XYZ file of C-alpha atoms in Angstrom:
668
model
C -27.315 -2.593 -13.921
C -30.631 -4.022 -12.748
C -33.039 -2.467 -10.282
C -31.871 -4.970 -7.627
C -28.331 -3.549 -7.622
C -28.161 -1.797 -4.269
C -25.099 -3.028 -2.389
C -21.671 -1.396 -2.159
C -18.900 -3.972 -1.709
C -15.267 -3.592 -0.670
C -12.741 -6.441 -0.783
C -9.106 -6.842 0.173
C -7.164 -9.735 -1.339
C -4.489 -10.688 1.172
C -1.802 -13.331 1.040
C -3.853 -15.693 3.239
C -7.476 -14.491 3.236
C -9.733 -12.404 1.013
C -11.855 -10.095 3.179
C -15.178 -8.640 2.097
C -17.476 -6.000 3.558
C -20.844 -5.179 1.968
C -23.225 -2.360 2.882
C -26.710 -1.478 1.723
C -26.725 2.363 1.850
C -30.522 2.490 1.956
C -30.917 0.318 5.066
C -27.339 0.562 6.489
C -27.284 -3.244 6.714
C -23.680 -4.438 6.806
C -22.340 -7.907 6.005
C -18.819 -9.228 6.495
C -17.017 -12.439 5.517
C -13.580 -13.951 5.005
C -12.570 -16.676 2.543
C -9.162 -18.213 1.724
C -7.286 -16.379 -1.017
C -6.553 -18.075 -4.328
C -3.166 -16.785 -5.563
C -3.631 -18.518 -8.922
C -7.273 -17.421 -9.310
C -7.889 -14.112 -7.474
C -11.074 -13.295 -9.384
C -12.559 -16.627 -8.316
C -11.702 -15.791 -4.691
C -13.581 -12.497 -5.026
C -16.645 -14.261 -6.409
C -16.499 -16.752 -3.533
C -16.294 -13.826 -1.100
C -19.375 -12.246 -2.686
C -21.244 -15.532 -2.270
C -20.079 -15.731 1.361
C -22.040 -12.549 2.195
C -25.119 -13.892 0.428
C -24.983 -11.704 -2.696
C -24.690 -12.172 -6.427
C -23.486 -9.750 -9.094
C -26.993 -8.479 -9.912
C -27.324 -7.094 -6.377
C -24.064 -5.098 -6.435
C -24.043 -1.411 -7.320
C -20.383 -0.665 -6.643
C -17.402 -3.020 -6.193
C -14.027 -1.671 -5.012
C -11.062 -3.903 -4.312
C -7.492 -3.642 -3.133
C -4.930 -6.176 -4.248
C -1.209 -6.846 -4.266
C -1.392 -9.059 -7.363
C 0.706 -6.706 -9.495
C 3.193 -6.069 -6.690
C 3.586 -9.799 -6.047
C 4.270 -10.429 -9.728
C 6.948 -7.712 -9.719
C 8.561 -9.000 -6.519
C 8.540 -12.616 -7.687
C 9.640 -11.496 -11.187
C 6.942 -13.539 -12.935
C 6.896 -11.009 -15.761
C 6.281 -11.032 -19.519
C 8.999 -10.099 -22.025
C 9.508 -6.340 -21.827
C 11.636 -4.005 -23.951
C 13.025 -0.546 -23.195
C 13.583 2.254 -25.712
C 15.841 5.027 -24.405
C 17.851 7.858 -25.896
C 21.035 6.622 -27.582
C 23.825 6.513 -25.022
C 21.367 5.984 -22.158
C 20.014 2.544 -23.063
C 21.995 0.997 -20.178
C 20.366 3.260 -17.553
C 18.653 0.315 -15.816
C 21.844 -1.737 -15.715
C 23.933 1.118 -14.256
C 21.273 2.256 -11.760
C 22.564 3.827 -8.552
C 25.786 2.738 -6.947
C 24.229 1.564 -3.724
C 24.797 -1.900 -2.323
C 21.780 -3.822 -1.056
C 23.833 -4.914 1.938
C 26.984 -2.967 2.738
C 28.718 -5.756 4.644
C 27.743 -8.855 2.669
C 30.036 -9.571 -0.253
C 28.493 -12.991 -0.935
C 25.386 -11.536 -2.600
C 25.087 -9.325 -5.710
C 25.480 -5.632 -4.827
C 22.187 -4.744 -6.537
C 19.279 -6.380 -8.288
C 19.696 -7.209 -11.990
C 17.968 -4.802 -14.410
C 14.252 -5.390 -14.893
C 14.850 -5.357 -18.681
C 17.981 -7.271 -19.835
C 20.518 -5.383 -21.994
C 19.624 -7.316 -25.161
C 16.109 -5.848 -25.029
C 17.235 -2.229 -24.508
C 17.395 0.001 -27.586
C 19.252 3.281 -28.072
C 17.178 5.731 -30.140
C 19.007 8.516 -31.988
C 17.234 11.660 -30.738
C 17.927 14.255 -28.057
C 16.019 16.870 -26.027
C 17.774 19.053 -23.450
C 16.671 19.712 -19.862
C 14.728 22.820 -20.885
C 12.729 20.907 -23.508
C 14.608 22.154 -26.587
C 15.080 19.660 -29.446
C 18.788 19.041 -30.005
C 18.551 15.994 -32.321
C 15.214 15.496 -34.119
C 13.571 12.064 -34.273
C 13.501 10.938 -37.918
C 11.245 8.519 -39.792
C 14.268 6.341 -40.570
C 14.999 6.003 -36.863
C 11.394 5.044 -36.141
C 11.583 2.380 -38.859
C 14.829 1.037 -37.365
C 13.354 0.659 -33.869
C 10.155 -0.887 -35.261
C 12.144 -3.608 -37.031
C 14.259 -4.245 -33.920
C 11.177 -4.474 -31.716
C 9.648 -7.152 -33.938
C 12.776 -9.284 -33.456
C 12.684 -9.116 -29.645
C 9.314 -10.856 -29.260
C 8.433 -8.422 -26.483
C 4.845 -8.244 -25.247
C 5.283 -4.796 -23.758
C 7.581 -1.822 -24.317
C 8.627 1.055 -22.086
C 9.629 4.326 -23.796
C 11.826 6.569 -21.648
C 13.605 9.307 -23.593
C 15.993 11.830 -22.091
C 14.231 14.856 -20.511
C 10.805 13.773 -21.778
C 9.298 15.315 -18.637
C 10.332 18.743 -20.014
C 9.086 18.064 -23.575
C 7.353 14.769 -24.464
C 7.095 15.443 -28.197
C 9.434 12.583 -29.225
C 7.820 10.087 -26.848
C 4.391 10.940 -28.226
C 5.587 10.678 -31.825
C 7.215 7.290 -31.244
C 4.267 5.924 -29.271
C 1.865 6.879 -32.047
C 3.975 5.047 -34.649
C 4.426 1.934 -32.484
C 0.835 1.701 -31.265
C -0.054 -1.110 -33.678
C 3.306 -2.867 -33.494
C 3.218 -3.952 -29.820
C 0.346 -5.171 -27.614
C 1.245 -3.010 -24.617
C 3.098 0.302 -24.571
C 3.724 3.047 -22.032
C 5.651 6.331 -22.071
C 7.591 7.885 -19.211
C 5.989 11.349 -19.414
C 2.649 9.744 -18.447
C 4.030 7.346 -15.821
C 6.545 9.570 -14.015
C 7.005 13.037 -15.593
C 9.905 13.963 -13.312
C 13.659 14.381 -13.437
C 16.088 11.557 -12.494
C 16.528 9.269 -15.476
C 17.081 6.031 -13.566
C 14.021 6.360 -11.335
C 11.853 7.429 -14.275
C 13.115 4.572 -16.463
C 12.677 2.042 -13.652
C 9.103 3.176 -12.952
C 8.214 3.081 -16.649
C 9.732 -0.397 -17.016
C 7.767 -1.571 -13.968
C 4.566 -0.256 -15.517
C 5.295 -1.852 -18.886
C 6.064 -5.209 -17.270
C 2.853 -5.061 -15.225
C 0.548 -4.049 -18.087
C -0.060 -7.517 -19.619
C -0.744 -8.982 -16.154
C -3.050 -6.153 -15.105
C -4.982 -5.998 -18.383
C -5.601 -9.761 -18.349
C -6.628 -9.733 -14.681
C -8.881 -6.668 -14.891
C -10.471 -7.830 -18.143
C -11.415 -11.142 -16.507
C -12.838 -9.198 -13.561
C -14.930 -7.019 -15.915
C -16.253 -10.092 -17.709
C -17.188 -12.013 -14.567
C -18.435 -8.975 -12.644
C -19.953 -6.654 -15.306
C -20.655 -3.508 -13.287
C -19.347 -0.869 -15.709
C -18.211 2.294 -13.863
C -19.226 0.636 -10.592
C -16.131 -1.576 -10.795
C -13.158 0.271 -9.263
C -9.674 -0.354 -7.881
C -8.048 1.082 -4.786
C -4.731 2.730 -5.551
C -1.637 3.210 -3.432
C -2.182 6.936 -2.861
C -5.249 6.142 -0.760
C -8.324 6.471 -2.971
C -10.425 4.759 -5.655
C -9.579 4.953 -9.340
C -11.530 3.782 -12.445
C -10.437 0.620 -14.269
C -9.530 2.254 -17.625
C -6.950 4.429 -15.845
C -5.556 1.392 -13.998
C -5.079 -0.541 -17.226
C -2.845 2.275 -18.525
C -1.007 2.709 -15.214
C -1.132 -0.603 -13.312
C 1.637 0.499 -10.951
C -0.995 2.564 -9.109
C -2.071 -0.813 -7.662
C 1.254 -1.274 -5.886
C 0.415 -1.507 -2.159
C -3.288 -0.901 -2.854
C -4.414 -3.345 -0.152
C -2.390 -1.794 2.698
C -3.299 1.702 1.450
C -6.997 0.902 1.870
C -6.457 0.132 5.554
C -4.631 3.426 6.007
C -7.489 5.263 4.292
C -9.984 3.832 6.777
C -7.572 4.690 9.600
C -7.529 8.335 8.526
C -11.320 8.433 8.878
C -11.113 6.864 12.367
C -8.308 9.219 13.453
C -10.387 12.254 12.448
C -13.564 10.913 14.070
C -11.770 10.154 17.357
C -9.768 13.386 17.351
C -6.380 11.685 17.646
C -3.566 13.882 16.294
C -0.919 11.129 16.108
C -1.920 7.642 14.992
C 0.207 4.641 14.033
C -1.597 2.101 11.877
C -0.763 -1.530 12.656
C -2.123 -3.880 9.990
C -1.001 -7.444 10.694
C -2.262 -9.864 8.084
C -1.352 -13.407 7.213
C 1.773 -12.581 5.197
C 2.985 -9.090 6.142
C 2.647 -6.359 8.724
C 2.075 -2.859 7.339
C 2.511 0.324 9.376
C 1.951 3.988 8.533
C 1.975 7.328 10.386
C -1.060 9.642 10.426
C -0.441 13.220 11.606
C -3.316 15.663 12.172
C -5.716 13.591 10.113
C -3.370 13.158 7.123
C -1.408 10.024 6.263
C 2.259 10.449 5.411
C 3.071 10.242 1.688
C 6.210 9.158 -0.128
C 7.425 9.518 -3.718
C 9.596 6.411 -4.056
C 9.350 2.819 -2.916
C 11.765 -0.025 -3.528
C 10.160 -3.074 -5.169
C 12.418 -6.122 -5.500
C 15.463 -3.889 -5.018
C 14.455 -1.394 -7.734
C 12.865 2.059 -7.364
C 9.213 2.628 -8.181
C 8.577 6.372 -8.286
C 5.033 7.647 -7.855
C 3.169 9.385 -5.032
C 1.822 6.803 -2.592
C 1.019 6.416 1.071
C 4.177 5.910 3.120
C 3.305 2.355 4.191
C 6.247 0.382 5.558
C 5.875 -3.384 5.133
C 7.779 -6.222 6.776
C 7.459 -9.970 6.325
C 5.996 -10.642 9.764
C 2.383 -11.757 9.452
C 0.425 -14.504 11.114
C 1.657 -17.014 8.552
C 5.320 -15.959 8.780
C 7.572 -18.969 9.263
C 9.639 -19.208 12.454
C 13.257 -20.339 12.162
C 15.981 -21.129 14.639
C 19.403 -20.144 13.339
C 22.852 -19.262 14.697
C 21.516 -15.886 15.830
C 18.478 -17.338 17.592
C 14.795 -17.185 16.656
C 13.647 -15.225 13.620
C 10.277 -14.727 11.919
C 9.667 -14.275 8.185
C 9.894 -13.024 5.568
C 8.908 -16.453 4.200
C 5.231 -17.202 4.775
C 3.033 -20.291 4.786
C 0.451 -18.177 2.918
C -3.038 -19.544 2.341
C -1.872 -22.805 0.788
C -1.087 -24.771 2.878
C -1.177 -22.107 5.623
C -0.017 -22.400 9.253
C 0.204 -25.898 10.701
C -2.754 -25.300 13.022
C -5.026 -24.795 9.996
C -4.659 -28.554 9.311
C -4.356 -28.063 5.564
C -1.017 -29.771 5.129
C 1.291 -27.101 6.529
C 4.096 -28.308 8.795
C 6.325 -25.229 9.187
C 5.998 -23.361 12.533
C 4.397 -19.912 12.269
C 3.360 -17.001 14.485
C -0.268 -18.194 14.282
C 0.803 -21.582 15.647
C 2.408 -19.836 18.631
C -0.836 -17.945 19.306
C -2.787 -21.217 19.125
C -0.494 -22.928 21.657
C -0.885 -20.031 24.089
C -4.675 -20.399 23.969
C -5.406 -17.095 22.240
C -7.298 -18.679 19.321
C -10.666 -20.371 19.755
C -10.247 -24.033 18.734
C -13.971 -24.171 17.899
C -13.948 -21.126 15.603
C -14.225 -21.494 11.829
C -11.889 -19.200 9.871
C -12.854 -18.230 6.357
C -15.947 -20.449 6.610
C -13.863 -23.614 6.309
C -10.746 -23.617 8.530
C -10.715 -24.898 12.134
C -7.844 -24.571 14.587
C -5.983 -27.812 15.438
C -3.716 -27.048 18.404
C -2.047 -30.470 18.265
C -0.646 -29.741 14.812
C 0.673 -26.370 16.025
C 2.428 -28.180 18.901
C 3.955 -30.704 16.494
C 5.316 -27.869 14.319
C 6.922 -25.929 17.187
C 8.151 -28.915 19.227
C 11.482 -29.268 17.303
C 12.338 -25.625 18.102
C 11.388 -26.123 21.756
C 13.600 -29.239 21.940
C 16.538 -27.402 20.354
C 16.173 -24.584 22.906
C 15.551 -26.996 25.824
C 12.328 -25.109 26.603
C 8.699 -26.034 27.030
C 6.208 -25.500 24.230
C 4.549 -22.509 25.864
C 7.857 -20.895 26.802
C 8.928 -21.263 23.173
C 5.638 -19.810 21.910
C 6.046 -16.794 24.216
C 9.571 -16.324 22.856
C 8.258 -16.408 19.291
C 5.764 -13.654 20.097
C 8.487 -11.532 21.727
C 10.647 -11.840 18.605
C 7.672 -11.041 16.355
C 6.747 -7.992 18.442
C 10.363 -6.766 18.438
C 10.439 -7.076 14.638
C 7.233 -5.060 14.339
C 8.480 -2.457 16.843
C 11.422 -1.776 14.516
C 8.925 -1.099 11.716
C 7.123 1.439 13.934
C 10.423 3.225 14.580
C 11.027 3.469 10.837
C 7.850 5.519 10.328
C 8.191 7.681 13.461
C 11.783 8.386 14.484
C 12.843 8.973 10.872
C 10.054 11.561 10.537
C 10.834 13.390 13.763
C 7.844 11.974 15.692
C 7.888 10.352 19.132
C 5.843 7.227 18.497
C 5.254 6.672 22.205
C 2.844 9.623 22.177
C 0.805 8.152 19.317
C -2.284 5.955 19.416
C -1.825 2.492 17.908
C -4.694 1.566 15.573
C -4.644 -2.227 15.324
C -6.462 -4.184 12.618
C -6.023 -7.080 10.235
C -6.308 -10.715 11.245
C -3.440 -10.573 13.747
C -3.202 -6.903 14.756
C -5.583 -7.017 17.752
C -3.839 -10.135 19.114
C -0.407 -8.509 19.161
C -1.367 -4.861 19.797
C -1.052 -4.813 23.603
C 2.235 -6.753 23.614
C 3.697 -4.551 20.892
C 2.578 -1.382 22.695
C 4.085 -2.625 25.946
C 7.415 -3.200 24.203
C 7.353 0.129 22.313
C 5.948 2.305 25.109
C 2.596 3.251 23.535
C -0.129 4.094 26.041
C -3.334 3.603 24.010
C -4.537 1.057 21.459
C -7.712 1.342 19.373
C -9.181 -1.762 17.750
C -11.816 -0.484 15.290
C -15.097 -2.206 14.484
C -14.706 -4.620 11.549
C -10.991 -4.745 12.387
C -10.465 -8.044 10.594
C -11.795 -6.586 7.312
C -10.604 -3.039 7.882
C -8.859 -2.715 4.517
C -12.079 -3.789 2.798
C -13.842 -1.106 4.846
C -11.281 1.438 3.613
C -12.191 0.587 0.026
C -15.793 1.587 0.749
C -15.128 4.784 2.683
C -12.362 6.250 0.508
C -12.638 9.194 -1.848
C -12.786 8.742 -5.617
C -9.480 10.265 -6.639
C -6.690 10.637 -9.189
C -3.256 12.192 -8.700
C -0.662 13.695 -11.025
C 2.848 15.031 -10.349
C 5.587 16.501 -12.547
C 8.917 18.309 -12.358
C 8.641 22.094 -12.883
C 11.817 23.614 -11.271
C 10.448 27.062 -10.479
C 12.595 29.278 -8.201
C 10.671 31.375 -5.678
C 13.123 34.220 -6.313
C 11.716 36.260 -9.227
C 8.757 33.874 -9.243
C 7.370 33.141 -12.733
C 3.643 33.100 -11.988
C 2.629 32.552 -15.618
C 4.749 29.392 -15.894
C 3.450 28.195 -12.526
C -0.194 28.647 -13.513
C 0.336 26.989 -16.889
C 1.896 23.890 -15.297
C -0.738 23.779 -12.554
C -3.595 24.031 -15.056
C -2.154 21.159 -17.110
C -1.768 18.980 -14.003
C -5.270 19.810 -12.809
C -6.750 18.823 -16.154
C -4.779 15.550 -16.196
C -5.942 14.718 -12.663
C -9.625 15.586 -13.170
C -10.185 14.131 -16.661
C -10.259 10.464 -15.499
C -12.894 11.322 -12.878
C -15.075 13.245 -15.334
C -14.724 10.381 -17.838
C -16.062 8.070 -15.142
C -19.260 10.090 -14.799
C -18.348 12.422 -11.918
C -19.658 15.953 -12.234
C -16.858 18.528 -12.399
C -18.568 20.648 -9.731
C -18.232 17.782 -7.228
C -14.448 17.467 -7.670
C -12.105 18.988 -5.085
C -8.451 19.621 -5.953
C -5.578 19.684 -3.466
C -2.127 21.072 -4.263
C 1.346 20.253 -2.994
C 4.718 21.789 -3.871
C 7.741 19.529 -3.515
C 10.432 21.998 -2.487
C 14.176 22.028 -1.913
C 17.033 24.420 -1.364
C 19.015 25.188 -4.507
C 21.916 22.904 -3.526
C 19.766 19.991 -2.345
C 18.819 16.816 -4.208
C 15.705 15.696 -2.323
C 12.472 17.657 -2.035
C 10.111 18.216 0.889
C 6.329 18.232 0.269
C 4.550 21.436 1.330
C 0.750 21.802 0.794
C -0.541 25.173 -0.466
C -3.810 26.846 -1.357
C -4.774 29.069 -4.262
C -4.103 31.811 -5.135
C -0.491 31.012 -4.330
C 1.431 33.370 -2.059
C 5.158 32.671 -2.779
C 6.295 34.272 0.490
C 3.861 32.190 2.554
C 4.926 29.042 0.679
C 8.603 29.750 1.363
C 7.884 30.318 5.066
C 5.957 27.044 5.220
C 8.880 25.246 3.551
C 11.381 26.626 6.067
C 9.118 25.595 8.949
C 8.630 22.061 7.599
C 12.346 21.671 6.881
C 13.164 22.749 10.441
C 10.580 20.314 11.814
C 11.991 17.382 9.833
C 15.725 18.071 9.943
C 16.234 20.466 12.837
C 17.400 23.460 10.788
C 16.494 25.868 7.992
C 18.796 28.095 5.902
C 18.598 31.336 3.952
C 19.413 29.637 0.630
C 17.053 30.213 -2.320
C 14.075 27.836 -2.369
C 12.900 26.029 -5.507
C 9.639 24.287 -6.378
C 11.098 21.084 -7.800
C 7.737 19.434 -8.577
C 4.028 20.096 -8.374
C 1.439 17.551 -7.252
C -2.313 17.842 -7.841
C -4.856 15.437 -6.383
C -8.397 15.611 -7.735
C -11.029 13.841 -5.667
C -14.704 13.513 -5.110
C -15.123 13.314 -1.316
C -16.731 10.134 -0.047
C -20.098 10.321 1.638
C -20.118 6.654 2.671
C -21.286 5.850 6.166
C -20.680 2.405 7.590
C -22.879 0.826 10.249
C -21.452 -1.454 12.917
C -21.255 -4.978 11.400
C -23.703 -7.538 12.713
C -22.442 -9.492 15.715
C -21.781 -13.199 16.064
C -24.719 -15.439 16.961
C -22.456 -17.716 19.031
C -23.099 -17.324 22.798
C -19.935 -16.714 24.806
C -21.227 -15.649 28.228
C -19.363 -17.208 31.122
C -16.808 -19.017 28.949
C -13.150 -19.349 29.910
C -10.151 -21.201 28.550
C -6.597 -21.537 29.816
C -4.193 -18.998 28.259
C -0.537 -18.319 28.879
C 0.905 -14.832 29.377
C 4.330 -13.642 30.476
C 4.695 -14.795 34.087
C 1.186 -16.270 34.140
C 1.032 -19.800 32.665
C -2.282 -21.634 32.224
C -4.416 -18.770 33.506
C -8.211 -19.362 33.345
C -9.050 -16.461 31.043
C -12.547 -15.019 30.475
C -13.769 -15.101 26.885
C -15.805 -11.952 26.275
C -18.215 -11.356 23.412
C -17.126 -8.051 21.898
C -20.687 -7.157 20.890
C -21.865 -7.349 24.505
C -18.983 -5.395 26.031
C -20.331 -2.364 27.904
C -18.234 -2.100 31.075
C -14.493 -1.760 31.523
C -12.751 -5.143 31.357
C -9.421 -5.815 33.056
C -6.952 -8.320 31.730
C -6.295 -11.091 31.379
C -9.155 -11.553 28.940
C -9.798 -12.608 25.357
C -12.299 -10.419 23.487
C -13.787 -12.154 20.446
C -16.213 -11.414 17.666
C -17.142 -13.431 14.603
C -13.960 -12.445 12.744
C -11.209 -11.342 15.119
C -9.582 -11.890 18.496
C -8.236 -9.180 20.809
C -5.773 -10.312 23.481
C -5.931 -8.300 26.714
C -2.940 -9.351 28.843
C -2.586 -8.725 32.585
C -2.006 -5.029 33.341
C -4.304 -3.799 30.535
C -7.954 -2.794 30.430
C -10.489 -2.361 27.616
C -13.603 -0.281 27.048
C -15.935 0.051 24.043
C -17.827 2.946 22.457
C -21.181 2.957 20.687
C -19.523 2.545 17.273
C -17.896 -0.720 18.300
C -14.343 0.598 18.704
C -12.285 -0.990 21.495
C -9.923 1.181 23.554
C -7.057 -0.664 25.252
C -4.989 1.164 27.878
C -2.415 0.160 30.431
C -3.659 0.118 34.011
C -1.932 2.788 36.096
C 0.466 1.338 38.656
């Protein structure tokens, strides 16, 4: 890198816009921009975003980005030819799956998604290892030759190897991978992707990774060529931290939900700084709304997520996504109004963007109600055309025999109700009363809907952080550099085998820290955090319980009982088992972000007519967010260069020195 390289850059590639935030650590100068996403050329969109903040590649020291490119490819099933090699007798594991219907009461749709790898590309390998790791049937050279010849006939670009009980002993997977390394362009093994019990989930995760590898390698290689920053080029992964590109190329599934995870990571920093013990993140973008629960400064984690109706098993932030973003299409059906999951995306976008879109969207409803500035320029090139929004929503208004503004208000109520259900999913199901939490609203649409959503849900306080429109890009910059490993160990706490525990923990720690050290991080700067996933002997699912070293088995068991009681309302005297161990190695971030520069557009004394529930065509003050010092009572519209916060009647807003907005309901 040249001597001019001094900027740290974070980007978030959304379905509608690509957000970018750049900071010069030496001067604390911060720049922010937004450009339309290019689904067919995401790297080009990132380069355009860099140009939008007045930089070129020679000025960038570090570039971190979050993207849903891999996830979108998996959901849309735009995947290369993939093969699966499993133990003989288990080659149909993906086809059998779990006997769970996608919809219990609809018999007109398939009960479950088809297997990611079709049966004709699944191979049964004659070998066997038992659940304790003992070899029952050795893998022979003749069998390796047989599978090599079969693989050549399939024309597969990528292969997933998932042998029975490889998490207990991966010797056969390693042997086969070594022999096939030159026979197939892309190859992955289950003991590296998901070294845990449950054959179907492990096979599904490995198949996902294999299918994503050609896409990820091509995409990341293009990024390396067009933005040659070496170790300074990093990806945000779904567990809430940065990870080096070589590790991502081997395990592209770590990019699943990387964009939403970046916003949660920034939210954790805000929650700690503000001292809020319960925070609900509300990230409303152009295509989806993503919500997550933060408790005592830690975001909730999950081990499994369903992608296109199939399980993807790896530790990740427990982000719940719904298809209700600003570009979500509004429909009128037999059951009334509905929003999403279909989206207008960035091309052509909502009708009010005047780029050829004609379908009515949530953004069009906001434009009709006066919440969006018709003179603003979005993404440096998009202006709001209210007349086109009216033309899109008029057919729905006519069908309902309502006025345009009444219909737009109804659309927002339906959208808010849909998002309120998502909040309940991440609170009630985790034993938390969401009404006592603070709602942290960001993304392009979050601040516009935050007060209405809180009113419907019963939340008393909303925080709109500085740089809210590019908050996920901010999360990329402020996150830790981290890598995470997890594996099944099955260690009972009764007659605890400390030697086995320490051996497994040491292996996991080495696997988690090696990628960081290989990326130039000094071992002394790496912090490791440990979690035991525990269950009662007769249970199937495990509960995560953090612990410190040296391990005290009695204290760990007491912590498990307490957490189980908190989540499920009871604890028993049954023996407790450590089902899996999780180790996260990280280098803590020292990034500090200054308040982004304000908009040069004067707004003092401006008003425009807006419509709120029970208050049509209200002359509403337009307040420059960067000049807000006193408490403002609604109705009001608070704007900055990149986002709009709607303050309806009955709400008030204040600002702190860091640029955070605090919205609260006015006491009756």
